[in-house]
Amino acid sequence: MPTSETVVHGIAVLDIHEDKWAIWQVSAMSLTGSLRASATNAVVTDGFDERAFRSLSYKRPVLLTSRARKHCTEAVVLETPEFDPEVFVSDCTSWVDLLQDLFWAENDRRASHNSHKVQARKKARAAGEPLPEYQRQGPLQDIDWPAPPLPSVWASSVECVEPVNTEALRVANGCIQLLNYWLEIENDRSRASRKYFNGVGGSAVRSWPVPATAVGAPSA
């Protein structure tokens, strides 16, 4: 998998069947103001075309279908960073867990603030002193975090008999769902109204996840 220092442009999907090679390119792009994933290029060749593979897999980890994994012996492919959907989902959910913890901590802080202010006003009233100012802080509205796509959208089988363009496109569509799952999390994280996340992860929407534990504690 790519490291946190690597700029990742998306995912490449490779399928091989009956000496046909299909490479589908998935990218995160901003066409209407927000990043969304889509299929941006595809090539089907008779046999291996190294130039096409390098072009479509540029700065992208590669997801090999089960039959591609079985038949591929090309070193340039096998040496390319591999995309692991399960690790990707795990990195995404680590952010949901972290951000949800920050959400609960903010709700707890608000409840504690309200309780202390109410007690302070009661004490002041009992002592005949001016009441301290108090503006109640309401609880946050629950965040409807997106659910990860089902593994079936990217899973494949060596027994598959579909043409390579059909199978590669199906798996690429699954990768689009995976990338958009992450981008939806990022859109929720980076909303201006969620200052209680304390800037963890930065101000911009990121196109690729790293484990939340790799980022460190949020700033105060």
JSON list of C-alpha atoms in Angstrom, two decimals:
[
{"chain": "A", "resi": 1, "resn": "MET", "atom": "CA", "xyz": [0.00, 0.00, 0.00]},
{"chain": "A", "resi": 2, "resn": "PRO", "atom": "CA", "xyz": [1.12, 3.59, -0.56]},
{"chain": "A", "resi": 3, "resn": "THR", "atom": "CA", "xyz": [2.76, 5.39, 2.32]},
{"chain": "A", "resi": 4, "resn": "SER", "atom": "CA", "xyz": [1.46, 8.61, 3.80]},
{"chain": "A", "resi": 5, "resn": "GLU", "atom": "CA", "xyz": [4.12, 10.55, 1.82]},
{"chain": "A", "resi": 6, "resn": "THR", "atom": "CA", "xyz": [2.97, 9.17, -1.54]},
{"chain": "A", "resi": 7, "resn": "VAL", "atom": "CA", "xyz": [0.59, 11.14, -3.68]},
{"chain": "A", "resi": 8, "resn": "VAL", "atom": "CA", "xyz": [-2.00, 8.59, -4.79]},
{"chain": "A", "resi": 9, "resn": "HIS", "atom": "CA", "xyz": [-4.16, 9.44, -7.80]},
{"chain": "A", "resi": 10, "resn": "GLY", "atom": "CA", "xyz": [-6.53, 6.48, -7.55]},
{"chain": "A", "resi": 11, "resn": "ILE", "atom": "CA", "xyz": [-6.58, 2.74, -8.28]},
{"chain": "A", "resi": 12, "resn": "ALA", "atom": "CA", "xyz": [-5.79, 0.58, -11.32]},
{"chain": "A", "resi": 13, "resn": "VAL", "atom": "CA", "xyz": [-7.64, -2.70, -11.91]},
{"chain": "A", "resi": 14, "resn": "LEU", "atom": "CA", "xyz": [-6.07, -5.50, -13.95]},
{"chain": "A", "resi": 15, "resn": "ASP", "atom": "CA", "xyz": [-7.89, -8.54, -15.32]},
{"chain": "A", "resi": 16, "resn": "ILE", "atom": "CA", "xyz": [-6.53, -11.30, -17.58]},
{"chain": "A", "resi": 17, "resn": "HIS", "atom": "CA", "xyz": [-8.51, -13.94, -19.45]},
{"chain": "A", "resi": 18, "resn": "GLU", "atom": "CA", "xyz": [-7.68, -15.96, -22.56]},
{"chain": "A", "resi": 19, "resn": "ASP", "atom": "CA", "xyz": [-4.56, -13.81, -23.13]},
{"chain": "A", "resi": 20, "resn": "LYS", "atom": "CA", "xyz": [-6.65, -10.63, -23.10]},
{"chain": "A", "resi": 21, "resn": "TRP", "atom": "CA", "xyz": [-5.49, -7.97, -20.67]},
{"chain": "A", "resi": 22, "resn": "ALA", "atom": "CA", "xyz": [-7.83, -5.26, -19.40]},
{"chain": "A", "resi": 23, "resn": "ILE", "atom": "CA", "xyz": [-6.62, -2.31, -17.32]},
{"chain": "A", "resi": 24, "resn": "TRP", "atom": "CA", "xyz": [-9.19, 0.06, -15.83]},
{"chain": "A", "resi": 25, "resn": "GLN", "atom": "CA", "xyz": [-8.11, 3.32, -14.24]},
{"chain": "A", "resi": 26, "resn": "VAL", "atom": "CA", "xyz": [-10.03, 4.87, -11.35]},
{"chain": "A", "resi": 27, "resn": "SER", "atom": "CA", "xyz": [-9.31, 8.42, -10.23]},
{"chain": "A", "resi": 28, "resn": "ALA", "atom": "CA", "xyz": [-10.48, 10.94, -7.66]},
{"chain": "A", "resi": 29, "resn": "MET", "atom": "CA", "xyz": [-11.24, 14.15, -9.52]},
{"chain": "A", "resi": 30, "resn": "SER", "atom": "CA", "xyz": [-12.87, 17.50, -8.80]},
{"chain": "A", "resi": 31, "resn": "LEU", "atom": "CA", "xyz": [-15.19, 18.52, -11.62]},
{"chain": "A", "resi": 32, "resn": "THR", "atom": "CA", "xyz": [-18.02, 20.23, -9.72]},
{"chain": "A", "resi": 33, "resn": "GLY", "atom": "CA", "xyz": [-16.23, 21.54, -6.64]},
{"chain": "A", "resi": 34, "resn": "SER", "atom": "CA", "xyz": [-15.87, 18.35, -4.60]},
{"chain": "A", "resi": 35, "resn": "LEU", "atom": "CA", "xyz": [-13.72, 15.28, -5.17]},
{"chain": "A", "resi": 36, "resn": "ARG", "atom": "CA", "xyz": [-15.53, 12.26, -6.60]},
{"chain": "A", "resi": 37, "resn": "ALA", "atom": "CA", "xyz": [-14.19, 8.99, -7.97]},
{"chain": "A", "resi": 38, "resn": "SER", "atom": "CA", "xyz": [-14.82, 7.81, -11.50]},
{"chain": "A", "resi": 39, "resn": "ALA", "atom": "CA", "xyz": [-13.34, 5.57, -14.19]},
{"chain": "A", "resi": 40, "resn": "THR", "atom": "CA", "xyz": [-10.99, 7.80, -16.20]},
{"chain": "A", "resi": 41, "resn": "ASN", "atom": "CA", "xyz": [-9.34, 5.46, -18.70]},
{"chain": "A", "resi": 42, "resn": "ALA", "atom": "CA", "xyz": [-9.32, 1.84, -19.89]},
{"chain": "A", "resi": 43, "resn": "VAL", "atom": "CA", "xyz": [-7.30, -0.32, -22.26]},
{"chain": "A", "resi": 44, "resn": "VAL", "atom": "CA", "xyz": [-7.88, -3.88, -23.51]},
{"chain": "A", "resi": 45, "resn": "THR", "atom": "CA", "xyz": [-4.95, -5.55, -25.29]},
{"chain": "A", "resi": 46, "resn": "ASP", "atom": "CA", "xyz": [-3.91, -8.89, -26.73]},
{"chain": "A", "resi": 47, "resn": "GLY", "atom": "CA", "xyz": [-1.20, -9.84, -24.27]},
{"chain": "A", "resi": 48, "resn": "PHE", "atom": "CA", "xyz": [0.74, -7.54, -22.00]},
{"chain": "A", "resi": 49, "resn": "ASP", "atom": "CA", "xyz": [1.32, -3.94, -23.08]},
{"chain": "A", "resi": 50, "resn": "GLU", "atom": "CA", "xyz": [3.86, -2.48, -20.66]},
{"chain": "A", "resi": 51, "resn": "ARG", "atom": "CA", "xyz": [3.47, 1.08, -21.91]},
{"chain": "A", "resi": 52, "resn": "ALA", "atom": "CA", "xyz": [-0.30, 0.98, -21.39]},
{"chain": "A", "resi": 53, "resn": "PHE", "atom": "CA", "xyz": [0.10, -0.59, -17.96]},
{"chain": "A", "resi": 54, "resn": "ARG", "atom": "CA", "xyz": [2.60, 2.02, -16.78]},
{"chain": "A", "resi": 55, "resn": "SER", "atom": "CA", "xyz": [0.42, 4.83, -18.08]},
{"chain": "A", "resi": 56, "resn": "LEU", "atom": "CA", "xyz": [-2.82, 3.70, -16.47]},
{"chain": "A", "resi": 57, "resn": "SER", "atom": "CA", "xyz": [-1.23, 2.60, -13.18]},
{"chain": "A", "resi": 58, "resn": "TYR", "atom": "CA", "xyz": [0.79, 5.80, -12.70]},
{"chain": "A", "resi": 59, "resn": "LYS", "atom": "CA", "xyz": [0.75, 6.70, -9.00]},
{"chain": "A", "resi": 60, "resn": "ARG", "atom": "CA", "xyz": [-1.96, 4.10, -8.43]},
{"chain": "A", "resi": 61, "resn": "PRO", "atom": "CA", "xyz": [-1.79, 0.81, -6.52]},
{"chain": "A", "resi": 62, "resn": "VAL", "atom": "CA", "xyz": [-3.06, -2.09, -8.62]},
{"chain": "A", "resi": 63, "resn": "LEU", "atom": "CA", "xyz": [-5.91, -4.43, -7.78]},
{"chain": "A", "resi": 64, "resn": "LEU", "atom": "CA", "xyz": [-5.43, -7.75, -9.57]},
{"chain": "A", "resi": 65, "resn": "THR", "atom": "CA", "xyz": [-8.53, -9.86, -10.10]},
{"chain": "A", "resi": 66, "resn": "SER", "atom": "CA", "xyz": [-8.26, -13.48, -9.01]},
{"chain": "A", "resi": 67, "resn": "ARG", "atom": "CA", "xyz": [-7.62, -14.70, -12.55]},
{"chain": "A", "resi": 68, "resn": "ALA", "atom": "CA", "xyz": [-5.09, -11.92, -13.17]},
{"chain": "A", "resi": 69, "resn": "ARG", "atom": "CA", "xyz": [-3.27, -12.96, -10.01]},
{"chain": "A", "resi": 70, "resn": "LYS", "atom": "CA", "xyz": [-3.24, -16.54, -11.30]},
{"chain": "A", "resi": 71, "resn": "HIS", "atom": "CA", "xyz": [-1.92, -15.78, -14.78]},
{"chain": "A", "resi": 72, "resn": "CYS", "atom": "CA", "xyz": [0.26, -12.69, -14.41]},
{"chain": "A", "resi": 73, "resn": "THR", "atom": "CA", "xyz": [4.03, -13.28, -14.42]},
{"chain": "A", "resi": 74, "resn": "GLU", "atom": "CA", "xyz": [5.15, -9.83, -15.59]},
{"chain": "A", "resi": 75, "resn": "ALA", "atom": "CA", "xyz": [7.69, -8.40, -13.15]},
{"chain": "A", "resi": 76, "resn": "VAL", "atom": "CA", "xyz": [6.64, -4.79, -13.78]},
{"chain": "A", "resi": 77, "resn": "VAL", "atom": "CA", "xyz": [3.12, -5.67, -12.65]},
{"chain": "A", "resi": 78, "resn": "LEU", "atom": "CA", "xyz": [4.12, -7.79, -9.68]},
{"chain": "A", "resi": 79, "resn": "GLU", "atom": "CA", "xyz": [6.52, -5.10, -8.46]},
{"chain": "A", "resi": 80, "resn": "THR", "atom": "CA", "xyz": [3.85, -2.38, -8.55]},
{"chain": "A", "resi": 81, "resn": "PRO", "atom": "CA", "xyz": [2.28, -1.57, -5.15]},
{"chain": "A", "resi": 82, "resn": "GLU", "atom": "CA", "xyz": [-0.82, -3.71, -4.71]},
{"chain": "A", "resi": 83, "resn": "PHE", "atom": "CA", "xyz": [-4.17, -2.32, -3.67]},
{"chain": "A", "resi": 84, "resn": "ASP", "atom": "CA", "xyz": [-5.71, -4.14, -0.71]},
{"chain": "A", "resi": 85, "resn": "PRO", "atom": "CA", "xyz": [-9.39, -3.20, -0.34]},
{"chain": "A", "resi": 86, "resn": "GLU", "atom": "CA", "xyz": [-9.59, -4.59, 3.21]},
{"chain": "A", "resi": 87, "resn": "VAL", "atom": "CA", "xyz": [-6.68, -2.44, 4.37]},
{"chain": "A", "resi": 88, "resn": "PHE", "atom": "CA", "xyz": [-8.24, 0.56, 2.60]},
{"chain": "A", "resi": 89, "resn": "VAL", "atom": "CA", "xyz": [-11.56, 0.03, 4.41]},
{"chain": "A", "resi": 90, "resn": "SER", "atom": "CA", "xyz": [-9.72, -0.43, 7.72]},
{"chain": "A", "resi": 91, "resn": "ASP", "atom": "CA", "xyz": [-7.89, 2.88, 7.23]},
{"chain": "A", "resi": 92, "resn": "CYS", "atom": "CA", "xyz": [-11.20, 4.59, 6.43]},
{"chain": "A", "resi": 93, "resn": "THR", "atom": "CA", "xyz": [-13.01, 3.19, 9.46]},
{"chain": "A", "resi": 94, "resn": "SER", "atom": "CA", "xyz": [-10.12, 4.20, 11.72]},
{"chain": "A", "resi": 95, "resn": "TRP", "atom": "CA", "xyz": [-11.03, 7.78, 10.84]},
{"chain": "A", "resi": 96, "resn": "VAL", "atom": "CA", "xyz": [-14.70, 7.24, 11.53]},
{"chain": "A", "resi": 97, "resn": "ASP", "atom": "CA", "xyz": [-13.77, 5.85, 14.95]},
{"chain": "A", "resi": 98, "resn": "LEU", "atom": "CA", "xyz": [-11.46, 8.77, 15.74]},
{"chain": "A", "resi": 99, "resn": "LEU", "atom": "CA", "xyz": [-13.89, 11.43, 14.57]},
{"chain": "A", "resi": 100, "resn": "GLN", "atom": "CA", "xyz": [-16.81, 9.81, 16.40]},
{"chain": "A", "resi": 101, "resn": "ASP", "atom": "CA", "xyz": [-14.74, 9.85, 19.61]},
{"chain": "A", "resi": 102, "resn": "LEU", "atom": "CA", "xyz": [-14.12, 13.58, 19.08]},
{"chain": "A", "resi": 103, "resn": "PHE", "atom": "CA", "xyz": [-17.85, 14.07, 18.49]},
{"chain": "A", "resi": 104, "resn": "TRP", "atom": "CA", "xyz": [-18.72, 12.35, 21.77]},
{"chain": "A", "resi": 105, "resn": "ALA", "atom": "CA", "xyz": [-16.02, 14.30, 23.62]},
{"chain": "A", "resi": 106, "resn": "GLU", "atom": "CA", "xyz": [-17.52, 17.57, 22.39]},
{"chain": "A", "resi": 107, "resn": "ASN", "atom": "CA", "xyz": [-21.00, 16.50, 23.47]},
{"chain": "A", "resi": 108, "resn": "ASP", "atom": "CA", "xyz": [-19.62, 15.59, 26.90]},
{"chain": "A", "resi": 109, "resn": "ARG", "atom": "CA", "xyz": [-17.84, 18.95, 27.11]},
{"chain": "A", "resi": 110, "resn": "ARG", "atom": "CA", "xyz": [-21.08, 20.79, 26.28]},
{"chain": "A", "resi": 111, "resn": "ALA", "atom": "CA", "xyz": [-23.06, 18.85, 28.85]},
{"chain": "A", "resi": 112, "resn": "SER", "atom": "CA", "xyz": [-20.40, 19.54, 31.49]},
{"chain": "A", "resi": 113, "resn": "HIS", "atom": "CA", "xyz": [-20.33, 23.24, 30.57]},
{"chain": "A", "resi": 114, "resn": "ASN", "atom": "CA", "xyz": [-24.11, 23.51, 30.94]},
{"chain": "A", "resi": 115, "resn": "SER", "atom": "CA", "xyz": [-24.11, 21.68, 34.26]},
{"chain": "A", "resi": 116, "resn": "HIS", "atom": "CA", "xyz": [-21.36, 23.88, 35.74]},
{"chain": "A", "resi": 117, "resn": "LYS", "atom": "CA", "xyz": [-23.08, 27.07, 34.58]},
{"chain": "A", "resi": 118, "resn": "VAL", "atom": "CA", "xyz": [-26.42, 25.98, 36.05]},
{"chain": "A", "resi": 119, "resn": "GLN", "atom": "CA", "xyz": [-24.78, 25.16, 39.38]},
{"chain": "A", "resi": 120, "resn": "ALA", "atom": "CA", "xyz": [-22.95, 28.49, 39.41]},
{"chain": "A", "resi": 121, "resn": "ARG", "atom": "CA", "xyz": [-26.19, 30.38, 38.84]},
{"chain": "A", "resi": 122, "resn": "LYS", "atom": "CA", "xyz": [-27.93, 28.43, 41.63]},
{"chain": "A", "resi": 123, "resn": "LYS", "atom": "CA", "xyz": [-25.14, 29.30, 44.05]},
{"chain": "A", "resi": 124, "resn": "ALA", "atom": "CA", "xyz": [-25.21, 32.97, 43.03]},
{"chain": "A", "resi": 125, "resn": "ARG", "atom": "CA", "xyz": [-29.00, 33.13, 43.40]},
{"chain": "A", "resi": 126, "resn": "ALA", "atom": "CA", "xyz": [-28.81, 31.53, 46.86]},
{"chain": "A", "resi": 127, "resn": "ALA", "atom": "CA", "xyz": [-26.16, 34.02, 47.91]},
{"chain": "A", "resi": 128, "resn": "GLY", "atom": "CA", "xyz": [-28.08, 36.97, 46.52]},
{"chain": "A", "resi": 129, "resn": "GLU", "atom": "CA", "xyz": [-25.32, 37.72, 44.03]},
{"chain": "A", "resi": 130, "resn": "PRO", "atom": "CA", "xyz": [-25.65, 38.73, 40.36]},
{"chain": "A", "resi": 131, "resn": "LEU", "atom": "CA", "xyz": [-26.24, 35.73, 38.17]},
{"chain": "A", "resi": 132, "resn": "PRO", "atom": "CA", "xyz": [-23.33, 34.83, 35.88]},
{"chain": "A", "resi": 133, "resn": "GLU", "atom": "CA", "xyz": [-24.06, 34.95, 32.17]},
{"chain": "A", "resi": 134, "resn": "TYR", "atom": "CA", "xyz": [-25.09, 31.64, 30.71]},
{"chain": "A", "resi": 135, "resn": "GLN", "atom": "CA", "xyz": [-25.79, 30.59, 27.13]},
{"chain": "A", "resi": 136, "resn": "ARG", "atom": "CA", "xyz": [-26.79, 26.96, 26.92]},
{"chain": "A", "resi": 137, "resn": "GLN", "atom": "CA", "xyz": [-24.77, 24.85, 24.49]},
{"chain": "A", "resi": 138, "resn": "GLY", "atom": "CA", "xyz": [-27.07, 22.34, 22.78]},
{"chain": "A", "resi": 139, "resn": "PRO", "atom": "CA", "xyz": [-26.05, 18.78, 21.93]},
{"chain": "A", "resi": 140, "resn": "LEU", "atom": "CA", "xyz": [-24.59, 18.12, 18.50]},
{"chain": "A", "resi": 141, "resn": "GLN", "atom": "CA", "xyz": [-26.68, 16.55, 15.78]},
{"chain": "A", "resi": 142, "resn": "ASP", "atom": "CA", "xyz": [-25.62, 12.95, 15.14]},
{"chain": "A", "resi": 143, "resn": "ILE", "atom": "CA", "xyz": [-23.34, 12.41, 12.14]},
{"chain": "A", "resi": 144, "resn": "ASP", "atom": "CA", "xyz": [-24.67, 9.92, 9.60]},
{"chain": "A", "resi": 145, "resn": "TRP", "atom": "CA", "xyz": [-21.35, 8.32, 8.68]},
{"chain": "A", "resi": 146, "resn": "PRO", "atom": "CA", "xyz": [-21.35, 6.42, 5.36]},
{"chain": "A", "resi": 147, "resn": "ALA", "atom": "CA", "xyz": [-21.19, 2.61, 5.39]},
{"chain": "A", "resi": 148, "resn": "PRO", "atom": "CA", "xyz": [-18.39, 0.83, 3.50]},
{"chain": "A", "resi": 149, "resn": "PRO", "atom": "CA", "xyz": [-19.39, -0.97, 0.31]},
{"chain": "A", "resi": 150, "resn": "LEU", "atom": "CA", "xyz": [-19.91, -4.73, 0.44]},
{"chain": "A", "resi": 151, "resn": "PRO", "atom": "CA", "xyz": [-16.81, -6.84, -0.36]},
{"chain": "A", "resi": 152, "resn": "SER", "atom": "CA", "xyz": [-18.72, -8.44, -3.22]},
{"chain": "A", "resi": 153, "resn": "VAL", "atom": "CA", "xyz": [-18.30, -5.27, -5.32]},
{"chain": "A", "resi": 154, "resn": "TRP", "atom": "CA", "xyz": [-14.54, -5.82, -5.63]},
{"chain": "A", "resi": 155, "resn": "ALA", "atom": "CA", "xyz": [-14.27, -9.60, -5.05]},
{"chain": "A", "resi": 156, "resn": "SER", "atom": "CA", "xyz": [-13.49, -11.84, -8.02]},
{"chain": "A", "resi": 157, "resn": "SER", "atom": "CA", "xyz": [-13.07, -15.52, -8.88]},
{"chain": "A", "resi": 158, "resn": "VAL", "atom": "CA", "xyz": [-10.66, -17.53, -11.00]},
{"chain": "A", "resi": 159, "resn": "GLU", "atom": "CA", "xyz": [-13.70, -19.39, -12.33]},
{"chain": "A", "resi": 160, "resn": "CYS", "atom": "CA", "xyz": [-15.12, -16.18, -13.85]},
{"chain": "A", "resi": 161, "resn": "VAL", "atom": "CA", "xyz": [-15.79, -16.56, -17.61]},
{"chain": "A", "resi": 162, "resn": "GLU", "atom": "CA", "xyz": [-16.82, -12.97, -18.33]},
{"chain": "A", "resi": 163, "resn": "PRO", "atom": "CA", "xyz": [-14.83, -11.04, -20.95]},
{"chain": "A", "resi": 164, "resn": "VAL", "atom": "CA", "xyz": [-11.98, -9.03, -19.46]},
{"chain": "A", "resi": 165, "resn": "ASN", "atom": "CA", "xyz": [-13.58, -5.69, -20.25]},
{"chain": "A", "resi": 166, "resn": "THR", "atom": "CA", "xyz": [-16.77, -6.71, -18.42]},
{"chain": "A", "resi": 167, "resn": "GLU", "atom": "CA", "xyz": [-15.02, -8.08, -15.34]},
{"chain": "A", "resi": 168, "resn": "ALA", "atom": "CA", "xyz": [-12.46, -5.28, -15.10]},
{"chain": "A", "resi": 169, "resn": "LEU", "atom": "CA", "xyz": [-15.23, -2.69, -15.34]},
{"chain": "A", "resi": 170, "resn": "ARG", "atom": "CA", "xyz": [-17.27, -4.43, -12.64]},
{"chain": "A", "resi": 171, "resn": "VAL", "atom": "CA", "xyz": [-14.32, -4.47, -10.23]},
{"chain": "A", "resi": 172, "resn": "ALA", "atom": "CA", "xyz": [-13.42, -0.89, -11.16]},
{"chain": "A", "resi": 173, "resn": "ASN", "atom": "CA", "xyz": [-16.95, 0.18, -10.26]},
{"chain": "A", "resi": 174, "resn": "GLY", "atom": "CA", "xyz": [-16.39, -1.45, -6.88]},
{"chain": "A", "resi": 175, "resn": "CYS", "atom": "CA", "xyz": [-13.19, 0.58, -6.48]},
{"chain": "A", "resi": 176, "resn": "ILE", "atom": "CA", "xyz": [-15.13, 3.73, -7.35]},
{"chain": "A", "resi": 177, "resn": "GLN", "atom": "CA", "xyz": [-17.49, 2.91, -4.48]},
{"chain": "A", "resi": 178, "resn": "LEU", "atom": "CA", "xyz": [-14.50, 2.43, -2.17]},
{"chain": "A", "resi": 179, "resn": "LEU", "atom": "CA", "xyz": [-12.92, 5.75, -3.08]},
{"chain": "A", "resi": 180, "resn": "ASN", "atom": "CA", "xyz": [-16.23, 7.59, -2.78]},
{"chain": "A", "resi": 181, "resn": "TYR", "atom": "CA", "xyz": [-16.75, 5.99, 0.64]},
{"chain": "A", "resi": 182, "resn": "TRP", "atom": "CA", "xyz": [-13.53, 7.62, 1.78]},
{"chain": "A", "resi": 183, "resn": "LEU", "atom": "CA", "xyz": [-14.36, 10.95, 0.14]},
{"chain": "A", "resi": 184, "resn": "GLU", "atom": "CA", "xyz": [-17.73, 11.05, 1.90]},
{"chain": "A", "resi": 185, "resn": "ILE", "atom": "CA", "xyz": [-15.95, 10.58, 5.23]},
{"chain": "A", "resi": 186, "resn": "GLU", "atom": "CA", "xyz": [-13.59, 13.41, 4.30]},
{"chain": "A", "resi": 187, "resn": "ASN", "atom": "CA", "xyz": [-16.46, 15.70, 3.33]},
{"chain": "A", "resi": 188, "resn": "ASP", "atom": "CA", "xyz": [-18.06, 15.06, 6.74]},
{"chain": "A", "resi": 189, "resn": "ARG", "atom": "CA", "xyz": [-14.75, 15.66, 8.53]},
{"chain": "A", "resi": 190, "resn": "SER", "atom": "CA", "xyz": [-13.89, 18.90, 6.76]},
{"chain": "A", "resi": 191, "resn": "ARG", "atom": "CA", "xyz": [-17.21, 20.75, 7.16]},
{"chain": "A", "resi": 192, "resn": "ALA", "atom": "CA", "xyz": [-16.69, 24.25, 8.50]},
{"chain": "A", "resi": 193, "resn": "SER", "atom": "CA", "xyz": [-19.27, 23.65, 11.24]},
{"chain": "A", "resi": 194, "resn": "ARG", "atom": "CA", "xyz": [-17.22, 20.86, 12.79]},
{"chain": "A", "resi": 195, "resn": "LYS", "atom": "CA", "xyz": [-14.53, 22.91, 14.44]},
{"chain": "A", "resi": 196, "resn": "TYR", "atom": "CA", "xyz": [-14.63, 20.48, 17.38]},
{"chain": "A", "resi": 197, "resn": "PHE", "atom": "CA", "xyz": [-12.55, 18.07, 15.27]},
{"chain": "A", "resi": 198, "resn": "ASN", "atom": "CA", "xyz": [-9.72, 20.53, 16.06]},
{"chain": "A", "resi": 199, "resn": "GLY", "atom": "CA", "xyz": [-8.30, 20.42, 12.54]},
{"chain": "A", "resi": 200, "resn": "VAL", "atom": "CA", "xyz": [-7.24, 16.78, 12.78]},
{"chain": "A", "resi": 201, "resn": "GLY", "atom": "CA", "xyz": [-6.43, 15.58, 9.26]},
{"chain": "A", "resi": 202, "resn": "GLY", "atom": "CA", "xyz": [-5.98, 19.12, 7.92]},
{"chain": "A", "resi": 203, "resn": "SER", "atom": "CA", "xyz": [-8.34, 21.61, 6.31]},
{"chain": "A", "resi": 204, "resn": "ALA", "atom": "CA", "xyz": [-8.52, 20.08, 2.82]},
{"chain": "A", "resi": 205, "resn": "VAL", "atom": "CA", "xyz": [-10.33, 16.95, 1.63]},
{"chain": "A", "resi": 206, "resn": "ARG", "atom": "CA", "xyz": [-7.73, 14.22, 1.19]},
{"chain": "A", "resi": 207, "resn": "SER", "atom": "CA", "xyz": [-7.96, 11.87, -1.79]},
{"chain": "A", "resi": 208, "resn": "TRP", "atom": "CA", "xyz": [-6.46, 8.87, 0.03]},
{"chain": "A", "resi": 209, "resn": "PRO", "atom": "CA", "xyz": [-6.61, 7.59, 3.63]},
{"chain": "A", "resi": 210, "resn": "VAL", "atom": "CA", "xyz": [-3.80, 6.75, 5.98]},
{"chain": "A", "resi": 211, "resn": "PRO", "atom": "CA", "xyz": [-4.49, 5.09, 9.34]},
{"chain": "A", "resi": 212, "resn": "ALA", "atom": "CA", "xyz": [-5.80, 7.66, 11.80]},
{"chain": "A", "resi": 213, "resn": "THR", "atom": "CA", "xyz": [-3.13, 6.52, 14.26]},
{"chain": "A", "resi": 214, "resn": "ALA", "atom": "CA", "xyz": [-0.46, 7.77, 11.84]},
{"chain": "A", "resi": 215, "resn": "VAL", "atom": "CA", "xyz": [-1.67, 11.35, 12.11]},
{"chain": "A", "resi": 216, "resn": "GLY", "atom": "CA", "xyz": [-1.20, 11.84, 15.82]},
{"chain": "A", "resi": 217, "resn": "ALA", "atom": "CA", "xyz": [-3.34, 13.65, 18.35]},
{"chain": "A", "resi": 218, "resn": "PRO", "atom": "CA", "xyz": [-5.41, 16.63, 17.18]},
{"chain": "A", "resi": 219, "resn": "SER", "atom": "CA", "xyz": [-4.15, 20.09, 18.01]},
{"chain": "A", "resi": 220, "resn": "ALA", "atom": "CA", "xyz": [-5.65, 21.90, 20.97]}
]
